Amino acid sequence: MRIVHAEQLGESFYQRPWGLAQDVRPLLEEVRRHGDAAVRALTLRYDGVRLESFWVEKEEIQGAFARVPEGLVEAIRRCIERLRLFCERQLADYKDFDMEIETGLFVGQRVVPVERVGVYAPGGRFPLISSVYMGVVPARVAGVRQVVVCSPPTFQGSVHPALLVAADLAGADEVYRIGGVQAIAALAYGTESVRAVHKIVGPGNAFVTAAKREVYGQVGIDFVAGPSEVLIIADEQADAEVVAADLLAQAEHDPDASPLLVTTSARLAERVRAAVARQVASLATAPVARASLERNGLIVLARSSEEAIAVANRWAPEHLELQVRDVEPYLAGLRNFGSLFIGAGAAEALGDYSSGLNHVLPSNGAARYTGGLGVRDFLKVQTVLRVEGSPPARPLEDGVRLAQAEGLEAHARSLQARRR
């Protein structure tokens, strides 16, 4: 890992450009026009699988339980329960209300769930079991009526059994063996076999991400996420072996993942660099981790905690770890992150799987304006106006003045008609 000083960081360090729109648009259009036939053709072209039916039958899902070790099934069950508890607490903060803002003039809100949601669960190099329940559980807790899961087929034309177990335990209504751009298109536009959804959530590769950007507006999406990121702020008391382990946990995700350490200690920087080199040698995922470290791995030397905070706030990392003696100054200053992990025991991998937090988080700077996936992403807040009798005179006259100032005479007349 390279070691640089904070003042050497250029603007390009903080955000990478989006791309691939031109690549995915023709594929999306194929599915929009030709439905199932296009999904089959694209699946054969990109996944090497010839599919007849997209829908995974209930019998196949139930059969998956026999193919997954019992200990893993129970671990998935416990992870789902922790996430459900967290989501239920989130839901408690979203309530209907009705208030009389002036005599006879009532304003309020209704909180209602989205009706049909699609959850994308990547296959790729590894089946991301946790991504299934991270999308399904908050939707279910929010009250979504229908939750659909799409995941790429294996070469045998099935979905990985552990993904099917997770979908069933989390409460998915339908599972489809479709991945990539064609899955996003099928969910957004609908086909003969797949009914369109109202919102699509879940992580994916660069092509899936580009496809979600393109269909936004036709459907809602959670957010546009780039490759996975971790930024660890550590001081001289941090355990170099633990810091190195957490950097590698991020690096093994993807060659484009970004593992970063920001530290005020040059001694810790050298110790972490040596620990990373030593630990990566024994990883089964070493080729991917090394590629990530070489492309994007960085150790940033900050002159002070204030400079470390400034780097973190500008980069707005997906995952932000604090491994420092005194956390209070950092908590007061840090504003932009997907999830925050405080203390050496708070491994980012706990957030990935089993702590109850959601691991679908904003990256590539998106944490500057949004948070991670949660119950609120599956809720619509609808505002309501109710008037008993004639509208109060003052709000009515204020509205007339504003309408006339904007040159909208019909608006003014609509309000003046209520004077009677």
mmCIF file of N, CA and C in Angstrom, residues 16-130:
data_model
loop_
_atom_site.group_PDB
_atom_site.id
_atom_site.type_symbol
_atom_site.label_atom_id
_atom_site.label_comp_id
_atom_site.label_asym_id
_atom_site.label_seq_id
_atom_site.Cartn_x
_atom_site.Cartn_y
_atom_site.Cartn_z
ATOM 1 N N ARG A 16 -14.995 8.949 -8.289
ATOM 2 C CA ARG A 16 -14.688 8.409 -9.603
ATOM 3 C C ARG A 16 -15.857 8.624 -10.542
ATOM 4 N N PRO A 17 -15.600 8.864 -11.833
ATOM 5 C CA PRO A 17 -16.699 9.131 -12.770
ATOM 6 C C PRO A 17 -17.542 7.894 -13.016
ATOM 7 N N TRP A 18 -18.835 8.125 -13.296
ATOM 8 C CA TRP A 18 -19.721 7.029 -13.667
ATOM 9 C C TRP A 18 -19.560 6.737 -15.152
ATOM 10 N N GLY A 19 -19.915 5.549 -15.570
ATOM 11 C CA GLY A 19 -19.818 5.194 -16.979
ATOM 12 C C GLY A 19 -20.778 4.078 -17.339
ATOM 13 N N LEU A 20 -20.598 3.534 -18.535
ATOM 14 C CA LEU A 20 -21.296 2.362 -19.049
ATOM 15 C C LEU A 20 -22.728 2.624 -19.492
ATOM 16 N N ALA A 21 -23.196 3.860 -19.430
ATOM 17 C CA ALA A 21 -24.579 4.129 -19.842
ATOM 18 C C ALA A 21 -24.807 3.701 -21.291
ATOM 19 N N GLN A 22 -23.851 4.014 -22.168
ATOM 20 C CA GLN A 22 -24.011 3.659 -23.581
ATOM 21 C C GLN A 22 -24.022 2.155 -23.790
ATOM 22 N N ASP A 23 -23.360 1.408 -22.881
ATOM 23 C CA ASP A 23 -23.324 -0.045 -23.012
ATOM 24 C C ASP A 23 -24.638 -0.699 -22.607
ATOM 25 N N VAL A 24 -25.291 -0.149 -21.586
ATOM 26 C CA VAL A 24 -26.489 -0.825 -21.068
ATOM 27 C C VAL A 24 -27.773 -0.389 -21.755
ATOM 28 N N ARG A 25 -27.796 0.790 -22.353
ATOM 29 C CA ARG A 25 -29.049 1.272 -22.955
ATOM 30 C C ARG A 25 -29.605 0.332 -24.022
ATOM 31 N N PRO A 26 -28.766 -0.173 -24.951
ATOM 32 C CA PRO A 26 -29.332 -1.097 -25.946
ATOM 33 C C PRO A 26 -29.893 -2.377 -25.328
ATOM 34 N N LEU A 27 -29.274 -2.860 -24.268
ATOM 35 C CA LEU A 27 -29.752 -4.077 -23.616
ATOM 36 C C LEU A 27 -31.087 -3.839 -22.926
ATOM 37 N N LEU A 28 -31.200 -2.700 -22.255
ATOM 38 C CA LEU A 28 -32.464 -2.353 -21.616
ATOM 39 C C LEU A 28 -33.579 -2.243 -22.652
ATOM 40 N N GLU A 29 -33.245 -1.632 -23.790
ATOM 41 C CA GLU A 29 -34.250 -1.460 -24.842
ATOM 42 C C GLU A 29 -34.674 -2.803 -25.424
ATOM 43 N N GLU A 30 -33.725 -3.745 -25.544
ATOM 44 C CA GLU A 30 -34.069 -5.084 -26.036
ATOM 45 C C GLU A 30 -35.138 -5.720 -25.151
ATOM 46 N N VAL A 31 -34.939 -5.633 -23.850
ATOM 47 C CA VAL A 31 -35.892 -6.255 -22.924
ATOM 48 C C VAL A 31 -37.215 -5.497 -22.940
ATOM 49 N N ARG A 32 -37.148 -4.188 -23.008
ATOM 50 C CA ARG A 32 -38.391 -3.391 -23.022
ATOM 51 C C ARG A 32 -39.252 -3.765 -24.231
ATOM 52 N N ARG A 33 -38.604 -4.009 -25.381
ATOM 53 C CA ARG A 33 -39.344 -4.302 -26.602
ATOM 54 C C ARG A 33 -39.734 -5.775 -26.740
ATOM 55 N N HIS A 34 -38.837 -6.661 -26.326
ATOM 56 C CA HIS A 34 -39.025 -8.069 -26.660
ATOM 57 C C HIS A 34 -39.254 -8.968 -25.450
ATOM 58 N N GLY A 35 -39.259 -8.422 -24.246
ATOM 59 C CA GLY A 35 -39.657 -9.158 -23.058
ATOM 60 C C GLY A 35 -38.855 -10.413 -22.796
ATOM 61 N N ASP A 36 -39.571 -11.518 -22.540
ATOM 62 C CA ASP A 36 -38.931 -12.772 -22.157
ATOM 63 C C ASP A 36 -37.882 -13.228 -23.160
ATOM 64 N N ALA A 37 -38.157 -13.073 -24.448
ATOM 65 C CA ALA A 37 -37.218 -13.540 -25.476
ATOM 66 C C ALA A 37 -35.874 -12.834 -25.335
ATOM 67 N N ALA A 38 -35.902 -11.548 -25.043
ATOM 68 C CA ALA A 38 -34.663 -10.797 -24.864
ATOM 69 C C ALA A 38 -33.940 -11.222 -23.595
ATOM 70 N N VAL A 39 -34.705 -11.460 -22.523
ATOM 71 C CA VAL A 39 -34.084 -11.910 -21.270
ATOM 72 C C VAL A 39 -33.382 -13.253 -21.501
ATOM 73 N N ARG A 40 -34.019 -14.165 -22.218
ATOM 74 C CA ARG A 40 -33.393 -15.461 -22.503
ATOM 75 C C ARG A 40 -32.122 -15.297 -23.336
ATOM 76 N N ALA A 41 -32.210 -14.464 -24.354
ATOM 77 C CA ALA A 41 -31.057 -14.275 -25.240
ATOM 78 C C ALA A 41 -29.879 -13.647 -24.494
ATOM 79 N N LEU A 42 -30.159 -12.658 -23.663
ATOM 80 C CA LEU A 42 -29.088 -11.983 -22.921
ATOM 81 C C LEU A 42 -28.503 -12.900 -21.850
ATOM 82 N N THR A 43 -29.341 -13.724 -21.242
ATOM 83 C CA THR A 43 -28.841 -14.670 -20.242
ATOM 84 C C THR A 43 -27.914 -15.688 -20.895
ATOM 85 N N LEU A 44 -28.272 -16.148 -22.074
ATOM 86 C CA LEU A 44 -27.404 -17.077 -22.792
ATOM 87 C C LEU A 44 -26.109 -16.397 -23.205
ATOM 88 N N ARG A 45 -26.215 -15.130 -23.649
ATOM 89 C CA ARG A 45 -25.029 -14.410 -24.121
ATOM 90 C C ARG A 45 -24.051 -14.111 -22.992
ATOM 91 N N TYR A 46 -24.563 -13.653 -21.843
ATOM 92 C CA TYR A 46 -23.677 -13.173 -20.783
ATOM 93 C C TYR A 46 -23.452 -14.170 -19.645
ATOM 94 N N ASP A 47 -24.429 -15.048 -19.406
ATOM 95 C CA ASP A 47 -24.275 -16.021 -18.315
ATOM 96 C C ASP A 47 -23.986 -17.434 -18.817
ATOM 97 N N GLY A 48 -24.133 -17.635 -20.139
ATOM 98 C CA GLY A 48 -23.881 -18.960 -20.685
ATOM 99 C C GLY A 48 -24.902 -19.986 -20.278
ATOM 100 N N VAL A 49 -26.132 -19.545 -19.981
ATOM 101 C CA VAL A 49 -27.178 -20.442 -19.494
ATOM 102 C C VAL A 49 -28.417 -20.296 -20.385
ATOM 103 N N ARG A 50 -28.955 -21.430 -20.808
ATOM 104 C CA ARG A 50 -30.195 -21.431 -21.589
ATOM 105 C C ARG A 50 -31.364 -21.685 -20.634
ATOM 106 N N LEU A 51 -32.245 -20.702 -20.493
ATOM 107 C CA LEU A 51 -33.344 -20.794 -19.535
ATOM 108 C C LEU A 51 -34.672 -20.985 -20.250
ATOM 109 N N GLU A 52 -35.499 -21.831 -19.684
ATOM 110 C CA GLU A 52 -36.881 -21.947 -20.141
ATOM 111 C C GLU A 52 -37.775 -21.117 -19.224
ATOM 112 N N SER A 53 -37.757 -21.443 -17.950
ATOM 113 C CA SER A 53 -38.560 -20.707 -16.966
ATOM 114 C C SER A 53 -37.644 -19.841 -16.102
ATOM 115 N N PHE A 54 -38.084 -18.625 -15.817
ATOM 116 C CA PHE A 54 -37.308 -17.731 -14.951
ATOM 117 C C PHE A 54 -37.669 -17.930 -13.481
ATOM 118 N N TRP A 55 -38.911 -18.287 -13.236
ATOM 119 C CA TRP A 55 -39.435 -18.351 -11.881
ATOM 120 C C TRP A 55 -38.883 -19.584 -11.171
ATOM 121 N N VAL A 56 -38.432 -19.410 -9.929
ATOM 122 C CA VAL A 56 -37.965 -20.526 -9.116
ATOM 123 C C VAL A 56 -39.163 -21.083 -8.350
ATOM 124 N N GLU A 57 -39.487 -22.345 -8.599
ATOM 125 C CA GLU A 57 -40.654 -22.971 -7.987
ATOM 126 C C GLU A 57 -40.460 -23.143 -6.481
ATOM 127 N N LYS A 58 -41.574 -23.185 -5.768
ATOM 128 C CA LYS A 58 -41.540 -23.365 -4.316
ATOM 129 C C LYS A 58 -40.829 -24.657 -3.927
ATOM 130 N N GLU A 59 -41.020 -25.692 -4.731
ATOM 131 C CA GLU A 59 -40.392 -26.978 -4.421
ATOM 132 C C GLU A 59 -38.875 -26.871 -4.472
ATOM 133 N N GLU A 60 -38.364 -26.089 -5.434
ATOM 134 C CA GLU A 60 -36.911 -25.897 -5.526
ATOM 135 C C GLU A 60 -36.381 -25.125 -4.325
ATOM 136 N N ILE A 61 -37.165 -24.136 -3.897
ATOM 137 C CA ILE A 61 -36.748 -23.353 -2.727
ATOM 138 C C ILE A 61 -36.724 -24.226 -1.483
ATOM 139 N N GLN A 62 -37.769 -25.025 -1.284
ATOM 140 C CA GLN A 62 -37.805 -25.902 -0.112
ATOM 141 C C GLN A 62 -36.699 -26.951 -0.174
ATOM 142 N N GLY A 63 -36.402 -27.431 -1.377
ATOM 143 C CA GLY A 63 -35.330 -28.397 -1.528
ATOM 144 C C GLY A 63 -33.961 -27.830 -1.221
ATOM 145 N N ALA A 64 -33.822 -26.504 -1.339
ATOM 146 C CA ALA A 64 -32.533 -25.875 -1.066
ATOM 147 C C ALA A 64 -32.118 -26.033 0.388
ATOM 148 N N PHE A 65 -33.091 -26.124 1.295
ATOM 149 C CA PHE A 65 -32.767 -26.259 2.719
ATOM 150 C C PHE A 65 -31.965 -27.528 2.988
ATOM 151 N N ALA A 66 -32.232 -28.584 2.230
ATOM 152 C CA ALA A 66 -31.508 -29.837 2.423
ATOM 153 C C ALA A 66 -30.091 -29.759 1.884
ATOM 154 N N ARG A 67 -29.816 -28.761 1.037
ATOM 155 C CA ARG A 67 -28.496 -28.635 0.415
ATOM 156 C C ARG A 67 -27.604 -27.628 1.129
ATOM 157 N N VAL A 68 -28.141 -26.966 2.119
ATOM 158 C CA VAL A 68 -27.369 -25.959 2.865
ATOM 159 C C VAL A 68 -27.108 -26.503 4.268
ATOM 160 N N PRO A 69 -25.868 -26.435 4.760
ATOM 161 C CA PRO A 69 -25.579 -26.940 6.112
ATOM 162 C C PRO A 69 -26.494 -26.305 7.152
ATOM 163 N N GLU A 70 -26.927 -27.110 8.101
ATOM 164 C CA GLU A 70 -27.876 -26.651 9.109
ATOM 165 C C GLU A 70 -27.331 -25.455 9.889
ATOM 166 N N GLY A 71 -26.019 -25.463 10.178
ATOM 167 C CA GLY A 71 -25.434 -24.350 10.911
ATOM 168 C C GLY A 71 -25.533 -23.041 10.149
ATOM 169 N N LEU A 72 -25.368 -23.092 8.817
ATOM 170 C CA LEU A 72 -25.496 -21.884 7.996
ATOM 171 C C LEU A 72 -26.937 -21.407 7.963
ATOM 172 N N VAL A 73 -27.894 -22.350 7.850
ATOM 173 C CA VAL A 73 -29.314 -21.972 7.865
ATOM 174 C C VAL A 73 -29.646 -21.232 9.155
ATOM 175 N N GLU A 74 -29.169 -21.747 10.285
ATOM 176 C CA GLU A 74 -29.462 -21.103 11.567
ATOM 177 C C GLU A 74 -28.776 -19.753 11.676
ATOM 178 N N ALA A 75 -27.571 -19.632 11.142
ATOM 179 C CA ALA A 75 -26.881 -18.336 11.156
ATOM 180 C C ALA A 75 -27.652 -17.309 10.338
ATOM 181 N N ILE A 76 -28.142 -17.719 9.167
ATOM 182 C CA ILE A 76 -28.954 -16.822 8.338
ATOM 183 C C ILE A 76 -30.213 -16.410 9.091
ATOM 184 N N ARG A 77 -30.844 -17.367 9.768
ATOM 185 C CA ARG A 77 -32.064 -17.083 10.517
ATOM 186 C C ARG A 77 -31.804 -16.039 11.609
ATOM 187 N N ARG A 78 -30.688 -16.199 12.337
ATOM 188 C CA ARG A 78 -30.378 -15.247 13.414
ATOM 189 C C ARG A 78 -30.042 -13.862 12.861
ATOM 190 N N CYS A 79 -29.314 -13.820 11.748
ATOM 191 C CA CYS A 79 -28.988 -12.530 11.130
ATOM 192 C C CYS A 79 -30.254 -11.800 10.688
ATOM 193 N N ILE A 80 -31.192 -12.555 10.130
ATOM 194 C CA ILE A 80 -32.462 -11.970 9.704
ATOM 195 C C ILE A 80 -33.222 -11.413 10.899
ATOM 196 N N GLU A 81 -33.217 -12.133 12.008
ATOM 197 C CA GLU A 81 -33.952 -11.673 13.183
ATOM 198 C C GLU A 81 -33.349 -10.391 13.747
ATOM 199 N N ARG A 82 -32.019 -10.282 13.779
ATOM 200 C CA ARG A 82 -31.405 -9.038 14.264
ATOM 201 C C ARG A 82 -31.760 -7.869 13.347
ATOM 202 N N LEU A 83 -31.697 -8.107 12.052
ATOM 203 C CA LEU A 83 -32.048 -7.058 11.097
ATOM 204 C C LEU A 83 -33.511 -6.666 11.248
ATOM 205 N N ARG A 84 -34.378 -7.650 11.452
ATOM 206 C CA ARG A 84 -35.802 -7.353 11.616
ATOM 207 C C ARG A 84 -36.050 -6.471 12.847
ATOM 208 N N LEU A 85 -35.386 -6.775 13.942
ATOM 209 C CA LEU A 85 -35.522 -5.968 15.163
ATOM 210 C C LEU A 85 -35.081 -4.530 14.917
ATOM 211 N N PHE A 86 -33.963 -4.366 14.217
ATOM 212 C CA PHE A 86 -33.479 -3.020 13.906
ATOM 213 C C PHE A 86 -34.484 -2.284 13.022
ATOM 214 N N CYS A 87 -35.020 -2.982 12.016
ATOM 215 C CA CYS A 87 -35.978 -2.353 11.103
ATOM 216 C C CYS A 87 -37.278 -1.980 11.808
ATOM 217 N N GLU A 88 -37.718 -2.811 12.726
ATOM 218 C CA GLU A 88 -38.940 -2.492 13.478
ATOM 219 C C GLU A 88 -38.753 -1.232 14.313
ATOM 220 N N ARG A 89 -37.555 -1.055 14.849
ATOM 221 C CA ARG A 89 -37.277 0.185 15.593
ATOM 222 C C ARG A 89 -37.248 1.385 14.646
ATOM 223 N N GLN A 90 -36.689 1.202 13.443
ATOM 224 C CA GLN A 90 -36.717 2.282 12.454
ATOM 225 C C GLN A 90 -38.150 2.658 12.104
ATOM 226 N N LEU A 91 -38.995 1.661 11.907
ATOM 227 C CA LEU A 91 -40.378 1.918 11.508
ATOM 228 C C LEU A 91 -41.116 2.759 12.537
ATOM 229 N N ALA A 92 -40.745 2.618 13.802
ATOM 230 C CA ALA A 92 -41.429 3.363 14.867
ATOM 231 C C ALA A 92 -41.290 4.869 14.702
ATOM 232 N N ASP A 93 -40.289 5.317 13.943
ATOM 233 C CA ASP A 93 -40.080 6.754 13.757
ATOM 234 C C ASP A 93 -40.872 7.329 12.584
ATOM 235 N N TYR A 94 -41.611 6.499 11.873
ATOM 236 C CA TYR A 94 -42.392 6.970 10.718
ATOM 237 C C TYR A 94 -43.870 6.789 11.028
ATOM 238 N N LYS A 95 -44.547 7.898 11.313
ATOM 239 C CA LYS A 95 -45.932 7.849 11.775
ATOM 240 C C LYS A 95 -46.813 8.828 10.996
ATOM 241 N N ASP A 96 -48.091 8.470 10.907
ATOM 242 C CA ASP A 96 -49.095 9.417 10.415
ATOM 243 C C ASP A 96 -49.290 10.509 11.464
ATOM 244 N N PHE A 97 -49.661 11.719 11.011
ATOM 245 C CA PHE A 97 -50.071 12.738 11.965
ATOM 246 C C PHE A 97 -51.065 13.688 11.306
ATOM 247 N N ASP A 98 -51.803 14.402 12.138
ATOM 248 C CA ASP A 98 -52.787 15.383 11.685
ATOM 249 C C ASP A 98 -52.756 16.531 12.682
ATOM 250 N N MET A 99 -52.511 17.762 12.195
ATOM 251 C CA MET A 99 -52.409 18.898 13.118
ATOM 252 C C MET A 99 -53.195 20.086 12.576
ATOM 253 N N GLU A 100 -53.783 20.849 13.489
ATOM 254 C CA GLU A 100 -54.531 22.059 13.122
ATOM 255 C C GLU A 100 -53.553 23.217 13.135
ATOM 256 N N ILE A 101 -53.173 23.674 11.938
ATOM 257 C CA ILE A 101 -52.117 24.685 11.832
ATOM 258 C C ILE A 101 -52.677 26.086 12.017
ATOM 259 N N GLU A 102 -53.933 26.290 11.649
ATOM 260 C CA GLU A 102 -54.728 27.465 12.003
ATOM 261 C C GLU A 102 -56.159 26.983 12.181
ATOM 262 N N THR A 103 -57.004 27.790 12.790
ATOM 263 C CA THR A 103 -58.370 27.342 13.088
ATOM 264 C C THR A 103 -59.067 26.850 11.826
ATOM 265 N N GLY A 104 -59.461 25.584 11.857
ATOM 266 C CA GLY A 104 -60.170 25.003 10.730
ATOM 267 C C GLY A 104 -59.287 24.492 9.605
ATOM 268 N N LEU A 105 -57.951 24.733 9.684
ATOM 269 C CA LEU A 105 -57.028 24.338 8.625
ATOM 270 C C LEU A 105 -56.113 23.234 9.162
ATOM 271 N N PHE A 106 -56.312 22.035 8.628
ATOM 272 C CA PHE A 106 -55.583 20.865 9.133
ATOM 273 C C PHE A 106 -54.593 20.368 8.081
ATOM 274 N N VAL A 107 -53.382 20.079 8.516
ATOM 275 C CA VAL A 107 -52.374 19.492 7.633
ATOM 276 C C VAL A 107 -51.853 18.218 8.293
ATOM 277 N N GLY A 108 -51.401 17.287 7.475
ATOM 278 C CA GLY A 108 -50.906 16.044 8.048
ATOM 279 C C GLY A 108 -50.156 15.223 7.038
ATOM 280 N N GLN A 109 -49.789 14.026 7.453
ATOM 281 C CA GLN A 109 -49.112 13.104 6.553
ATOM 282 C C GLN A 109 -49.608 11.688 6.787
ATOM 283 N N ARG A 110 -49.553 10.912 5.693
ATOM 284 C CA ARG A 110 -49.811 9.473 5.763
ATOM 285 C C ARG A 110 -48.544 8.765 5.325
ATOM 286 N N VAL A 111 -48.179 7.739 6.043
ATOM 287 C CA VAL A 111 -47.006 6.951 5.696
ATOM 288 C C VAL A 111 -47.491 5.597 5.198
ATOM 289 N N VAL A 112 -47.263 5.329 3.903
ATOM 290 C CA VAL A 112 -47.761 4.090 3.298
ATOM 291 C C VAL A 112 -46.609 3.384 2.590
ATOM 292 N N PRO A 113 -46.630 2.056 2.557
ATOM 293 C CA PRO A 113 -45.547 1.332 1.898
ATOM 294 C C PRO A 113 -45.676 1.320 0.382
ATOM 295 N N VAL A 114 -44.550 1.190 -0.308
ATOM 296 C CA VAL A 114 -44.532 0.894 -1.734
ATOM 297 C C VAL A 114 -45.201 -0.472 -1.929
ATOM 298 N N GLU A 115 -45.891 -0.670 -3.062
ATOM 299 C CA GLU A 115 -46.675 -1.896 -3.226
ATOM 300 C C GLU A 115 -45.847 -3.096 -3.677
ATOM 301 N N ARG A 116 -44.907 -2.899 -4.606
ATOM 302 C CA ARG A 116 -44.160 -4.037 -5.170
ATOM 303 C C ARG A 116 -42.698 -3.629 -5.352
ATOM 304 N N VAL A 117 -41.797 -4.430 -4.822
ATOM 305 C CA VAL A 117 -40.373 -4.090 -4.781
ATOM 306 C C VAL A 117 -39.557 -5.240 -5.347
ATOM 307 N N GLY A 118 -38.507 -4.908 -6.095
ATOM 308 C CA GLY A 118 -37.557 -5.890 -6.587
ATOM 309 C C GLY A 118 -36.239 -5.770 -5.839
ATOM 310 N N VAL A 119 -35.717 -6.892 -5.372
ATOM 311 C CA VAL A 119 -34.430 -6.929 -4.673
ATOM 312 C C VAL A 119 -33.441 -7.666 -5.563
ATOM 313 N N TYR A 120 -32.351 -6.984 -5.926
ATOM 314 C CA TYR A 120 -31.315 -7.627 -6.730
ATOM 315 C C TYR A 120 -30.251 -8.192 -5.806
ATOM 316 N N ALA A 121 -29.923 -9.473 -5.980
ATOM 317 C CA ALA A 121 -28.901 -10.141 -5.174
ATOM 318 C C ALA A 121 -27.810 -10.657 -6.101
ATOM 319 N N PRO A 122 -26.610 -10.102 -6.030
ATOM 320 C CA PRO A 122 -25.543 -10.496 -6.961
ATOM 321 C C PRO A 122 -25.159 -11.964 -6.809
ATOM 322 N N GLY A 123 -24.739 -12.547 -7.918
ATOM 323 C CA GLY A 123 -24.132 -13.872 -7.902
ATOM 324 C C GLY A 123 -22.635 -13.706 -8.072
ATOM 325 N N GLY A 124 -22.192 -13.621 -9.326
ATOM 326 C CA GLY A 124 -20.803 -13.300 -9.610
ATOM 327 C C GLY A 124 -19.820 -14.280 -9.006
ATOM 328 N N ARG A 125 -18.716 -13.743 -8.467
ATOM 329 C CA ARG A 125 -17.645 -14.584 -7.925
ATOM 330 C C ARG A 125 -18.122 -15.376 -6.717
ATOM 331 N N PHE A 126 -18.967 -14.770 -5.888
ATOM 332 C CA PHE A 126 -19.493 -15.438 -4.703
ATOM 333 C C PHE A 126 -20.985 -15.120 -4.593
ATOM 334 N N PRO A 127 -21.789 -16.050 -4.095
ATOM 335 C CA PRO A 127 -23.205 -15.726 -3.847
ATOM 336 C C PRO A 127 -23.319 -14.825 -2.620
ATOM 337 N N LEU A 128 -23.863 -13.636 -2.802
ATOM 338 C CA LEU A 128 -23.971 -12.697 -1.676
ATOM 339 C C LEU A 128 -25.277 -12.973 -0.937
ATOM 340 N N ILE A 129 -25.224 -13.969 -0.066
ATOM 341 C CA ILE A 129 -26.393 -14.417 0.689
ATOM 342 C C ILE A 129 -27.000 -13.263 1.475
ATOM 343 N N SER A 130 -26.140 -12.495 2.117
ATOM 344 C CA SER A 130 -26.619 -11.427 2.992
ATOM 345 C C SER A 130 -27.366 -10.343 2.236
#
